[in-house]
Amino acid sequence: MAEVEVGRAEAEQRVASDGRAYTKKDFESKFEAVGWKDAKEPEKCAHPPWTIKEFLGLDLGEVVSEALTPAIAKDHPEMELALIRALGRRGSVSLVKHVLEAQDTLKKLAVKILESAKAIAEAEAVTGEELNDKFAAGGGIEMSFGGKADYFNGLEVRVGSPNPRLLETMVQEHCKSADSWSAWTTGNYGITTTSIQEFWLVAWEAIGELRGPRAECYPQRWRDAAEKLARFKDNRPPDAWPIETKNTEHPRSTERTTEFLQKALEKNRMLEDLGEKTLLIEEVLSLRLYTGPLFEKNNAVNRGGSLVMEKRFVELCGGKAHPNRYTTTIHILSSGIIKISKLSKAENVYRGISGGRLPASFWQKDGSGVKGGVEF
């Protein structure tokens, strides 16, 4: 098949003088065809091969199952299993062929295969590895991830031990630390703010809700925490919310903490029904704070050990002499996430990546058969 040979030739790669692998077309475009024949082939890697079975298996299976599924199964799904059992006991190859031919299944399979093949032909990258290679060819940085040891070691090794006086320490970390009054501008919305301002904007909304008409709906400990926070602030109202200078069409809403507290109550009822531990007020506050500008500082601390984020951590969190690691706040935040994760359904989650490429650990299994990494 001449088309297959052409396709193989188009996919063939050579390593250029810059150490990167290129197809003949890309090589000639960048290096003006010099040295293509003499360039060496890239070393074989441990990437699993792309297969037609994995690519088409699910789609073709859907076409066949649609042909075999009786109309009555729409209202009586148990009939699907009954049909297959009956087919296994009394059916024949001729009967199955007759059912598939009656539904014009062969044509439907051909259409599905051709549509999928066209999508492959038009795609810039088909596999995750190809997409990753394109990032590499474009000069994208290699992203930094932790391994299994980082996962099992937990937070304490990375950020330190928490203080058991949770609320008081949250106030200390946000309002009385080296970076508390240092203004910075967020990358996403261009908000210029400080840790102390962000903390009290959220805390004061919580105080208002926990002192307000719905106060009796909340646990006594939450209301006691509100009174304690109010004493820290001397009952003074906080400054105004800082404005966005980027993405201004989607500004953050004020009074969102009120809604956040109400949603937390709902989550706690669900956790109680499951016999799980409920959210503390400190966990609710830390989760709410993470939805705002302070996520940049939390992430900078967690990723401060990586080459990519170390400089950012020093800039944001008080400098090298007295860095503020928000240790107790991050432990509280992690605890809250773990609690509410018990209400989550298992499903695929996609992580956006901008200008970066995945390290080899995502493509090559380790001694335990594990691929991937731990995001800090």
Coordinates of C-alpha atoms in Angstrom, one line a residue, residues 32-171:
E32 CA 16.9 24.2 4.8
A33 CA 17.3 20.5 4.1
V34 CA 21.0 20.5 5.2
G35 CA 22.0 17.2 6.7
W36 CA 18.6 15.3 6.8
K37 CA 20.1 12.1 5.3
D38 CA 23.1 12.2 7.6
A39 CA 21.2 13.1 10.8
K40 CA 20.8 10.2 13.2
E41 CA 17.6 8.5 14.2
P42 CA 16.2 9.3 17.6
E43 CA 16.8 6.7 20.3
K44 CA 14.0 4.3 20.9
C45 CA 12.0 5.2 24.0
A46 CA 9.7 3.3 26.3
H47 CA 6.5 5.1 25.1
P48 CA 3.7 2.6 24.6
P49 CA 2.9 2.3 20.8
W50 CA -0.2 3.9 19.4
T51 CA -2.6 1.1 18.3
I52 CA -5.7 0.9 16.2
K53 CA -7.3 -1.3 18.8
E54 CA -7.0 1.3 21.5
F55 CA -8.0 4.2 19.2
L56 CA -11.0 2.6 17.6
G57 CA -12.1 0.0 20.1
L58 CA -14.6 2.1 22.1
D59 CA -16.1 3.8 19.0
L60 CA -16.6 0.6 17.1
G61 CA -17.9 -1.1 20.1
E62 CA -20.6 1.5 20.4
V63 CA -21.7 1.0 16.8
V64 CA -22.0 -2.8 17.3
S65 CA -23.8 -2.5 20.7
E66 CA -26.2 0.0 19.2
A67 CA -27.1 -2.6 16.5
L68 CA -27.6 -5.4 19.0
T69 CA -29.6 -3.5 21.6
P70 CA -33.3 -4.1 21.3
A71 CA -35.7 -1.1 21.3
I72 CA -37.4 -2.3 24.4
A73 CA -34.2 -1.8 26.4
K74 CA -34.7 1.9 26.4
D75 CA -37.5 1.5 29.0
H76 CA -36.3 -1.9 30.3
P77 CA -32.5 -1.8 30.5
E78 CA -32.4 -5.3 32.1
M79 CA -33.4 -6.7 28.7
E80 CA -29.9 -6.1 27.3
L81 CA -28.4 -8.8 29.6
A82 CA -31.3 -11.1 28.9
L83 CA -30.8 -10.7 25.2
I84 CA -27.0 -11.6 25.4
R85 CA -27.8 -14.6 27.6
A86 CA -30.4 -15.9 25.1
L87 CA -28.0 -15.3 22.3
G88 CA -25.3 -17.3 24.0
R89 CA -27.6 -20.2 24.8
R90 CA -29.6 -20.5 21.5
G91 CA -27.9 -18.2 19.0
S92 CA -25.7 -18.8 16.0
V93 CA -23.2 -17.0 13.8
S94 CA -25.9 -16.7 11.1
L95 CA -28.3 -15.0 13.5
V96 CA -25.7 -12.5 14.7
K97 CA -24.8 -11.7 11.0
H98 CA -28.5 -11.3 10.2
V99 CA -29.0 -8.8 13.0
L100 CA -25.9 -6.8 12.1
E101 CA -26.8 -6.7 8.4
A102 CA -30.3 -5.7 9.1
Q103 CA -28.9 -2.6 11.0
D104 CA -26.5 -1.8 8.1
T105 CA -23.7 -2.2 10.7
L106 CA -20.9 -2.7 8.2
K107 CA -21.5 0.6 6.6
K108 CA -21.8 2.4 10.0
L109 CA -18.5 0.8 11.0
A110 CA -16.9 2.0 7.7
V111 CA -18.2 5.5 8.3
K112 CA -16.9 5.6 11.9
I113 CA -13.4 4.3 10.8
L114 CA -13.1 6.8 8.0
E115 CA -14.2 9.8 10.2
S116 CA -11.6 8.7 12.8
A117 CA -8.9 8.3 10.2
K118 CA -9.6 11.8 8.8
A119 CA -9.4 13.3 12.3
I120 CA -6.0 11.6 12.8
A121 CA -4.7 12.8 9.4
E122 CA -5.7 16.5 10.2
A123 CA -4.4 16.5 13.7
E124 CA -1.1 18.3 14.5
A125 CA -0.4 15.7 17.2
V126 CA -2.1 12.4 17.7
T127 CA -0.6 11.0 20.9
G128 CA 0.4 12.7 24.1
E129 CA 4.0 12.0 23.3
E130 CA 3.7 13.8 19.9
L131 CA 2.1 16.8 21.6
N132 CA 4.8 16.8 24.2
D133 CA 7.5 16.7 21.5
K134 CA 5.9 19.7 19.8
F135 CA 6.2 21.7 23.1
A136 CA 9.8 20.6 23.3
A137 CA 10.5 21.7 19.7
G138 CA 8.9 25.1 20.5
G139 CA 11.2 25.6 23.4
G140 CA 8.7 24.9 26.2
I141 CA 10.2 24.4 29.7
E142 CA 10.1 20.9 31.3
M143 CA 7.6 20.9 34.1
S144 CA 8.7 19.8 37.6
F145 CA 6.8 17.1 39.4
G146 CA 7.4 15.1 42.5
G147 CA 7.5 11.3 42.8
K148 CA 6.0 8.7 45.0
A149 CA 8.2 9.6 47.9
D150 CA 6.8 13.1 47.8
Y151 CA 3.3 11.8 47.9
F152 CA 3.8 9.4 50.8
N153 CA 6.0 11.9 52.8
G154 CA 3.1 14.3 52.9
L155 CA 3.1 18.1 53.6
E156 CA 5.2 18.1 56.7
V157 CA 8.5 17.3 55.0
R158 CA 7.8 20.1 52.4
V159 CA 6.4 23.0 54.4
G160 CA 6.9 22.1 58.1
S161 CA 4.7 21.2 61.0
P162 CA 1.4 23.0 61.7
N163 CA 0.6 24.9 64.9
P164 CA -2.4 23.4 66.8
R165 CA -3.8 26.9 67.5
L166 CA -5.3 27.0 64.1
L167 CA -7.3 30.3 63.9
E168 CA -4.7 32.3 65.8
T169 CA -1.9 31.0 63.5
M170 CA -3.9 31.8 60.4
V171 CA -4.1 35.4 61.6

